Short mmCIF file of C-alpha atoms in Angstrom, two decimals:
data_model
loop_
_atom_site.label_atom_id
_atom_site.label_comp_id
_atom_site.label_asym_id
_atom_site.label_seq_id
_atom_site.Cartn_x
_atom_site.Cartn_y
_atom_site.Cartn_z
CA MET A 74 59.84 124.21 90.45
CA PHE A 75 63.51 123.29 90.88
CA LYS A 76 63.39 121.30 87.63
CA HIS A 77 62.12 124.40 85.87
CA LEU A 78 64.85 126.57 87.44
CA PHE A 79 67.60 124.16 86.44
CA LYS A 80 66.22 124.14 82.88
CA LEU A 81 66.35 127.95 82.75
CA ILE A 82 69.91 127.93 84.09
CA TRP A 83 70.98 125.30 81.55
CA ASN A 84 69.50 127.24 78.64
CA LYS A 85 71.83 130.14 79.52
CA LYS A 86 74.79 127.99 80.54
CA LYS A 87 77.46 130.10 78.83
CA GLN A 88 76.36 133.25 80.58
CA ASN A 89 75.90 131.48 83.90
CA PHE A 90 79.26 129.69 83.60
CA LEU A 91 81.13 133.00 83.73
CA LEU A 92 79.10 134.09 86.73
CA MET A 93 79.74 130.79 88.52
CA THR A 94 83.47 131.12 87.80
CA GLU A 95 83.50 134.55 89.44
CA MET A 96 81.71 133.13 92.48
CA LEU A 97 84.14 130.22 92.66
CA VAL A 98 87.21 132.46 92.55
CA SER A 99 85.68 134.77 95.13
CA PHE A 100 84.93 131.83 97.41
CA MET A 101 88.53 130.57 97.24
CA VAL A 102 89.92 134.02 98.02
CA LEU A 103 87.43 134.48 100.85
CA PHE A 104 88.37 131.03 102.12
CA ALA A 105 92.02 132.12 102.32
CA VAL A 106 91.08 135.39 104.06
CA PHE A 107 88.72 133.85 106.61
CA THR A 108 91.11 130.96 107.30
CA LEU A 109 93.90 133.42 108.01
CA MET A 110 91.59 135.49 110.22
CA VAL A 111 90.50 132.41 112.18
CA TYR A 112 94.14 131.36 112.53
CA TYR A 113 95.09 134.79 113.88
CA TYR A 114 92.13 134.86 116.27
CA ASP A 115 92.85 131.32 117.47
CA ASN A 116 96.40 132.38 118.35
CA TYR A 117 95.32 135.74 119.76
CA LYS A 118 92.97 134.26 122.34
CA LYS A 119 95.70 132.02 123.77
CA PRO A 120 97.57 133.35 126.83
CA MET A 121 100.80 135.26 126.24
CA GLY A 122 102.65 132.99 128.68
CA PHE A 123 104.65 135.82 130.28
CA LYS A 124 104.42 139.50 131.16
CA TYR A 125 106.25 141.58 128.61
CA GLN A 126 105.29 144.96 130.03
CA ASP A 127 108.19 146.83 131.69
CA VAL A 128 110.76 144.44 130.21
CA TRP A 129 113.72 145.85 128.30
CA VAL A 130 116.18 144.00 126.08
CA ILE A 131 119.82 145.08 126.19
CA ASN A 132 121.76 144.03 123.10
CA ILE A 133 125.52 143.72 123.52
CA SER A 134 128.11 143.34 120.77
CA ASN A 135 131.92 143.39 120.86
CA ALA A 136 131.71 142.35 124.49
CA TYR A 137 134.60 141.39 126.72
CA GLN A 138 136.26 138.14 125.63
CA THR A 139 138.94 136.06 127.31
CA LYS A 140 140.00 132.43 127.34
CA ASN A 141 139.96 132.44 131.12
CA THR A 142 136.52 131.27 132.20
CA ASP A 143 136.91 132.59 135.76
CA SER A 144 137.78 136.07 134.52
CA LEU A 145 134.81 136.00 132.15
CA ASP A 146 132.40 134.96 134.90
CA LEU A 147 133.77 137.63 137.24
CA TYR A 148 133.39 140.30 134.54
CA TYR A 149 129.71 139.52 133.91
CA GLU A 150 128.86 138.94 137.56
CA THR A 151 130.21 142.41 138.28
CA LEU A 152 128.07 143.77 135.43
CA ARG A 153 125.05 142.01 136.90
CA LYS A 154 125.61 143.63 140.31
CA ILE A 155 126.08 147.07 138.74
CA ILE A 156 122.79 146.83 136.84
CA LYS A 157 120.84 145.37 139.78
CA ALA A 158 122.12 148.16 142.00
CA LEU A 159 120.12 150.66 139.97
CA PRO A 160 116.95 151.57 141.89
CA GLN A 161 114.40 150.76 139.19
CA VAL A 162 115.79 147.37 138.16
CA GLN A 163 113.77 144.50 139.61
CA GLU A 164 115.39 141.50 137.91
CA LEU A 165 117.66 140.63 135.00
CA SER A 166 118.82 137.56 133.13
CA PHE A 167 121.47 136.90 130.52
CA VAL A 168 119.79 135.05 127.65
CA SER A 169 120.39 133.73 124.15
CA GLY A 170 119.75 135.95 121.18
CA ASN A 171 116.27 134.62 120.35
CA THR A 172 114.41 136.78 122.85
CA PRO A 173 110.63 137.27 122.55
CA PHE A 174 109.51 139.27 119.50
CA SER A 175 112.97 139.18 117.92
CA GLN A 176 113.69 138.01 114.38
CA GLN A 177 116.46 135.69 115.54
CA ILE A 178 115.69 131.98 115.74
CA ASN A 179 117.54 128.92 116.96
CA GLU A 180 115.77 125.78 115.78
CA GLY A 181 116.69 122.15 116.09
CA GLY A 182 115.09 118.73 116.44
CA LEU A 183 114.32 116.22 119.14
CA THR A 184 113.55 112.51 119.14
CA TYR A 185 111.46 110.85 121.83
CA LYS A 186 110.52 107.16 121.58
CA GLY A 187 110.93 107.20 117.82
CA LYS A 188 108.85 110.38 117.42
CA HIS A 189 110.83 113.21 115.86
CA ILE A 190 109.90 116.80 116.71
CA GLU A 191 110.94 119.31 114.05
CA HIS A 192 111.23 123.10 114.20
CA LEU A 193 112.00 122.98 117.92
CA ASN A 194 112.96 126.36 119.34
CA ASN A 195 116.02 126.23 121.62
CA PHE A 196 116.44 128.84 124.35
CA THR A 197 119.08 129.44 127.00
CA GLY A 198 118.50 131.41 130.17
CA GLU A 199 119.63 131.74 133.75
CA ASP A 200 117.86 130.84 136.97
CA SER A 201 116.52 134.42 137.05
CA TYR A 202 114.89 134.08 133.59
CA LYS A 203 111.58 133.03 135.13
CA ASP A 204 111.34 136.12 137.34
CA ALA A 205 112.60 138.48 134.65
CA LEU A 206 109.74 137.51 132.32
CA GLN A 207 107.36 136.29 135.05
CA VAL A 208 106.86 133.03 133.20
CA GLU A 209 103.86 130.90 134.17
CA VAL A 210 105.01 127.49 135.42
CA LEU A 211 102.40 124.77 134.81
CA GLU A 212 104.25 121.74 136.20
CA GLY A 213 107.37 121.21 138.25
CA ARG A 214 109.76 124.13 138.68
CA TRP A 215 112.23 126.41 136.94
CA PHE A 216 115.99 125.91 137.07
CA ASN A 217 117.95 126.26 140.30
CA LYS A 218 121.50 125.60 141.50
CA GLN A 219 120.95 121.88 142.08
CA ASP A 220 120.58 121.38 138.33
CA ALA A 221 124.30 122.10 137.92
CA VAL A 222 125.23 118.78 139.56
CA SER A 223 122.38 116.54 138.40
CA LYS A 224 123.09 113.30 136.56
CA TYR A 225 121.14 114.34 133.45
CA ARG A 226 121.07 117.77 131.88
CA SER A 227 118.01 119.58 133.19
CA VAL A 228 115.62 121.19 130.74
CA VAL A 229 112.32 123.03 130.94
CA ILE A 230 109.81 122.53 128.12
CA ASP A 231 106.74 124.51 127.15
CA ALA A 232 103.16 123.28 126.86
CA ASP A 233 103.37 122.78 123.08
CA LEU A 234 106.41 120.49 123.34
CA LYS A 235 104.81 118.58 126.21
CA GLU A 236 101.69 117.93 124.14
CA ALA A 237 103.79 116.83 121.15
CA THR A 238 105.90 114.38 123.20
CA PHE A 239 103.90 113.28 126.26
CA GLY A 240 100.34 114.19 125.29
CA LYS A 241 98.12 114.42 128.37
CA GLY A 242 100.57 112.48 130.54
CA GLN A 243 103.04 113.66 133.16
CA ALA A 244 106.19 115.32 131.81
CA VAL A 245 108.19 116.25 134.91
CA GLY A 246 110.85 113.65 135.66
CA LYS A 247 110.77 112.10 132.17
CA LEU A 248 113.89 111.76 130.04
CA LEU A 249 114.01 113.25 126.55
CA GLY A 250 116.05 111.53 123.88
CA ASN A 251 115.97 108.35 121.85
CA ASP A 252 116.51 104.94 123.48
CA ASP A 253 120.13 104.77 122.31
CA ASP A 254 120.86 108.40 123.12
CA LYS A 255 123.54 108.65 125.84
CA ASN A 256 123.05 112.41 126.39
CA LYS A 257 119.49 112.33 127.63
CA MET A 258 117.85 115.35 129.23
CA LYS A 259 115.58 115.38 132.26
CA VAL A 260 112.45 117.50 132.28
CA VAL A 261 112.24 119.46 135.55
CA GLY A 262 109.37 121.78 134.61
CA VAL A 263 106.70 122.74 132.10
CA ILE A 264 105.83 126.37 131.39
CA GLN A 265 103.06 128.04 129.46
CA THR A 266 104.09 128.44 125.83
CA ILE A 267 105.49 131.92 125.29
CA LYS A 268 104.02 133.69 122.27
CA ARG A 269 107.46 134.77 121.13
CA ASN A 270 106.27 135.56 117.59
CA GLY A 271 103.60 138.03 118.66
CA ASP A 272 99.88 137.82 119.26
CA TYR A 273 98.88 136.33 115.91
CA VAL A 274 101.52 133.76 114.94
CA LYS A 275 101.83 130.30 116.46
CA PRO A 276 105.16 130.09 118.34
CA GLY A 277 105.79 126.36 117.98
CA PRO A 278 107.31 124.04 120.60
CA GLY A 279 110.22 125.26 122.71
CA ILE A 280 112.83 123.83 125.05
CA TYR A 281 114.86 125.83 127.61
CA TYR A 282 118.42 125.07 128.71
CA ARG A 283 120.12 126.36 131.84
CA ALA A 284 123.04 128.72 131.22
CA ASP A 285 126.33 127.45 132.68
CA THR A 286 129.64 129.15 133.45
CA GLY A 287 130.79 128.97 129.83
CA SER A 288 127.63 130.49 128.38
CA PHE A 289 128.84 134.08 128.82
CA ARG A 290 131.03 133.61 125.75
CA TRP A 291 127.99 133.78 123.49
CA LEU A 292 125.06 135.15 125.53
CA ASN A 293 124.70 138.59 123.99
CA LYS A 294 121.40 139.85 125.37
CA ILE A 295 120.08 140.82 128.79
CA LEU A 296 116.43 140.85 129.79
CA VAL A 297 115.80 143.53 132.41
CA ARG A 298 112.52 143.93 134.29
CA VAL A 299 112.19 147.51 135.46
CA SER A 300 109.73 149.18 137.79
CA PRO A 301 106.49 150.44 136.23
CA GLY A 302 106.91 154.00 135.07
CA ALA A 303 110.61 153.77 134.27
CA ASP A 304 111.17 156.64 131.85
CA ALA A 305 113.66 157.80 129.26
CA ALA A 306 115.79 159.44 131.92
CA PHE A 307 116.33 156.09 133.63
CA GLU A 308 117.00 154.44 130.28
CA GLY A 309 119.71 157.00 129.63
CA ARG A 310 121.18 156.35 133.07
CA LEU A 311 121.17 152.58 132.44
CA TYR A 312 122.87 153.04 129.09
CA LYS A 313 125.51 155.35 130.55
CA THR A 314 126.20 152.95 133.42
CA MET A 315 126.76 150.03 131.05
CA ALA A 316 128.80 152.11 128.59
CA ASN A 317 131.15 153.20 131.36
CA TYR A 318 131.75 149.60 132.38
CA MET A 319 131.81 148.01 128.90
CA LYS A 320 133.91 150.67 127.19
CA ASN A 321 134.59 148.78 123.94
CA SER A 322 131.09 147.33 123.50
CA ASN A 323 128.13 148.46 121.44
CA ILE A 324 124.99 148.69 123.55
CA GLU A 325 121.37 149.03 122.41
CA ILE A 326 118.27 149.07 124.60
CA GLU A 327 114.86 147.99 123.25
CA HIS A 328 111.42 147.72 124.87
CA LEU A 329 109.39 144.53 124.45
CA THR A 330 106.18 146.55 124.14
CA ASN A 331 107.55 148.32 121.05
CA LYS A 332 108.94 145.09 119.61
CA LEU A 333 105.52 143.44 120.02
CA LYS A 334 103.86 146.22 118.02
CA ASP A 335 106.35 145.82 115.19
CA THR A 336 106.00 142.03 115.22
CA ASN A 337 102.21 142.21 115.08
CA TYR A 338 102.36 144.78 112.28
CA PHE A 339 104.43 142.54 110.01
CA ALA A 340 102.24 139.53 110.89
CA VAL A 341 99.00 141.16 109.68
CA ILE A 342 100.41 142.43 106.36
CA PRO A 343 99.47 139.21 104.45
CA MET A 344 95.91 139.44 105.77
CA ILE A 345 95.65 143.10 104.74
CA ILE A 346 96.82 142.28 101.21
CA LEU A 347 94.40 139.36 100.90
CA SER A 348 91.56 141.49 102.26
CA ILE A 349 92.18 144.19 99.63
CA VAL A 350 92.24 141.60 96.84
CA SER A 351 89.06 139.97 98.15
CA CYS A 352 87.28 143.34 98.35
CA PHE A 353 87.97 143.99 94.66
CA LEU A 354 86.73 140.49 93.76
CA ILE A 355 83.60 140.87 95.87
CA ILE A 356 82.80 144.20 94.23
CA ASN A 357 83.38 142.64 90.81
CA VAL A 358 81.12 139.68 91.59
CA ALA A 359 78.43 141.95 93.05
CA LEU A 360 78.42 144.20 90.00
CA GLY A 361 78.46 141.21 87.67
CA LEU A 362 75.60 139.49 89.44
CA PHE A 363 73.59 142.67 89.67
CA GLY A 364 74.16 143.42 85.98
CA VAL A 365 73.28 139.91 84.83
CA LEU A 366 70.05 139.89 86.80
CA TRP A 367 69.13 143.34 85.52
CA TYR A 368 69.85 142.21 81.96
CA ASN A 369 67.73 139.08 82.46
CA ILE A 370 64.78 141.15 83.64
CA ASN A 371 64.88 143.32 80.51
CA LYS A 372 65.27 140.28 78.24
CA ARG A 373 62.58 138.28 79.98
CA LYS A 374 59.87 140.90 80.30
CA GLY A 375 57.59 138.87 78.03
CA GLU A 376 58.08 135.73 80.15
CA ILE A 377 57.54 137.67 83.38
CA GLY A 378 54.49 139.46 82.00
CA LEU A 379 52.96 136.16 80.83
CA ARG A 380 53.49 134.60 84.26
CA ARG A 381 51.86 137.60 85.91
CA ALA A 382 48.98 137.46 83.42
CA ILE A 383 48.17 133.83 84.24
CA GLY A 384 48.09 134.56 87.97
CA ALA A 385 51.65 134.55 89.30
CA THR A 386 52.15 136.99 92.15
CA GLY A 387 54.94 139.53 92.35
CA ASN A 388 56.53 137.66 95.23
CA SER A 389 56.69 134.42 93.25
CA VAL A 390 58.40 136.18 90.33
CA SER A 391 60.86 137.81 92.67
CA SER A 392 61.52 134.51 94.44
CA GLN A 393 62.22 132.80 91.09
CA LEU A 394 65.04 135.22 90.24
CA VAL A 395 66.47 135.00 93.75
CA MET A 396 66.32 131.19 93.67
CA GLU A 397 68.11 131.10 90.31
CA SER A 398 70.94 133.15 91.79
CA MET A 399 71.09 130.98 94.92
CA ILE A 400 71.26 127.80 92.81
CA LEU A 401 74.15 129.24 90.80
CA ALA A 402 75.89 130.11 94.06
CA THR A 403 75.26 126.61 95.41
CA LEU A 404 76.79 124.96 92.35
CA SER A 405 79.86 127.20 92.66
CA LEU A 406 80.18 126.53 96.39
CA ILE A 407 79.97 122.77 95.92
CA ILE A 408 82.95 122.90 93.57
CA GLY A 409 84.81 125.34 95.82
CA SER A 410 84.13 123.29 98.96
CA PHE A 411 85.58 120.22 97.26
CA PHE A 412 88.90 122.02 96.84
CA ALA A 413 88.73 123.71 100.26
CA ILE A 414 88.16 120.44 102.13
CA GLN A 415 91.43 119.11 100.75
CA PHE A 416 93.38 121.51 102.95
CA PRO A 417 92.47 119.90 106.32
CA LEU A 418 92.53 116.40 104.80
CA LEU A 419 96.06 116.85 103.46
CA ASN A 420 97.18 118.93 106.47
CA VAL A 421 98.37 121.77 104.25
CA PHE A 422 100.49 124.38 106.08
CA ASN A 423 100.23 122.23 109.22
CA LEU A 424 97.16 124.07 110.56
CA GLN A 425 94.51 122.50 112.76
CA ALA A 426 91.49 121.15 110.89
CA HIS A 427 88.94 123.31 112.72
CA ILE A 428 90.63 126.48 111.40
CA TYR A 429 90.02 125.41 107.80
CA ILE A 430 86.47 124.24 108.52
CA ILE A 431 85.46 127.50 110.23
CA GLY A 432 87.07 129.50 107.42
CA MET A 433 85.15 127.46 104.83
CA LEU A 434 81.82 127.88 106.63
CA LEU A 435 82.31 131.64 106.98
CA SER A 436 83.13 131.87 103.27
CA ILE A 437 79.99 129.93 102.32
CA ILE A 438 77.79 132.15 104.49
CA PHE A 439 79.39 135.31 103.07
CA VAL A 440 78.88 134.22 99.44
CA TYR A 441 75.25 133.32 100.09
CA LEU A 442 74.61 136.68 101.76
CA LEU A 443 76.34 138.50 98.89
CA VAL A 444 74.23 136.71 96.27
CA LEU A 445 71.05 137.26 98.27
CA VAL A 446 71.68 141.00 98.69
CA CYS A 447 72.58 141.45 95.00
CA SER A 448 69.50 139.58 93.78
CA LEU A 449 66.85 141.13 96.06
CA TYR A 450 66.59 144.51 94.32
CA PRO A 451 66.42 143.11 90.74
CA GLY A 452 63.86 140.63 92.04
CA ARG A 453 61.72 143.46 93.38
CA GLN A 454 62.04 145.26 90.05
CA ALA A 455 60.81 142.14 88.27
CA ALA A 456 57.88 141.84 90.66
CA ALA A 457 56.85 145.41 89.83
CA ILE A 458 56.42 144.71 86.11
CA TYR A 459 52.78 145.06 85.01
CA PRO A 460 51.50 142.25 82.73
CA ALA A 461 49.82 144.56 80.24
CA VAL A 462 52.90 146.78 79.84
CA ALA A 463 55.26 143.81 79.41
CA LEU A 464 53.02 142.06 76.85
CA HIS A 465 52.41 145.32 74.98
CA GLU A 466 56.18 145.90 74.62
CA GLU A 467 56.63 142.35 73.30
#
């Protein structure tokens, strides 16, 4: 039977080639869409790593500057006490500009035992950073005052950086840096990776440095954890309090919940665009397949009538047309899968292999279902052809 089906397909190879090309293009677009969806879902199901609810970000520009470090520290310590004295402020921390869900980045590199880690996110925060964001500590501890006098510079790394450098082994107490590096850093803790780029985008490895007395010269943001239910009236009071103290500074207050919504919105735009394109292609393929099968039925009424006359059942005729369509889809999917499998093999876009494989399998299933649905009705129409009517028309 398959030999006969392949012969029928080959006899109409020009017509079938166009249909197979449409299926192939649709498969590649669906592969991109499903891969992106799997990537987003894989990131979405991972823990956030901190509690962003009730956390505000205070942006400061044109802040107080002086060459005297003691005066600078006194100025910002006074500001800290003024903010913490407000009744609805639970904790605050001066931090670097690359706060969660912000567009600002600070990337660098790190070498450990000859292994170079690229696109490493560098963060700076105070001892209160952990409580301000309620970060989840997996190993060791967060910074404290004893880190100011330690022999090596203390750092805290996240779970992604630990996996990239130490794998499954212990990280706390290890020294980061190459063998000939004199400025090595000691890992004092490991935290859950913070999804700083939103729910759907992989954050990448991160390393955290402890803010020292000279950091106030460039730390221009404050993370403030407020009590649940803090309203606009309190936000206005906080702004007025800071404006009265920092008279020449520009102050802006943002909420992490709102920043997360904006970050997620911009992350899903590529998927929305790809989904729209794929919908048009799917409709085009469905109409093309449906039209080709309908045309074949009208052109092959004599063949179908003869098969029915010599004893073929309606179900067998219908199955023949459906099988022809499924074989065409299989040939297209074999070619498409060859190109799709190159993505995990070549590590394109640095995504995990299972994301590509799941995306490819979902695309294959979708194409098969599409072809099956589009071929069932024409197959039923072919099965309903009466032998006498078909032969009489011929």
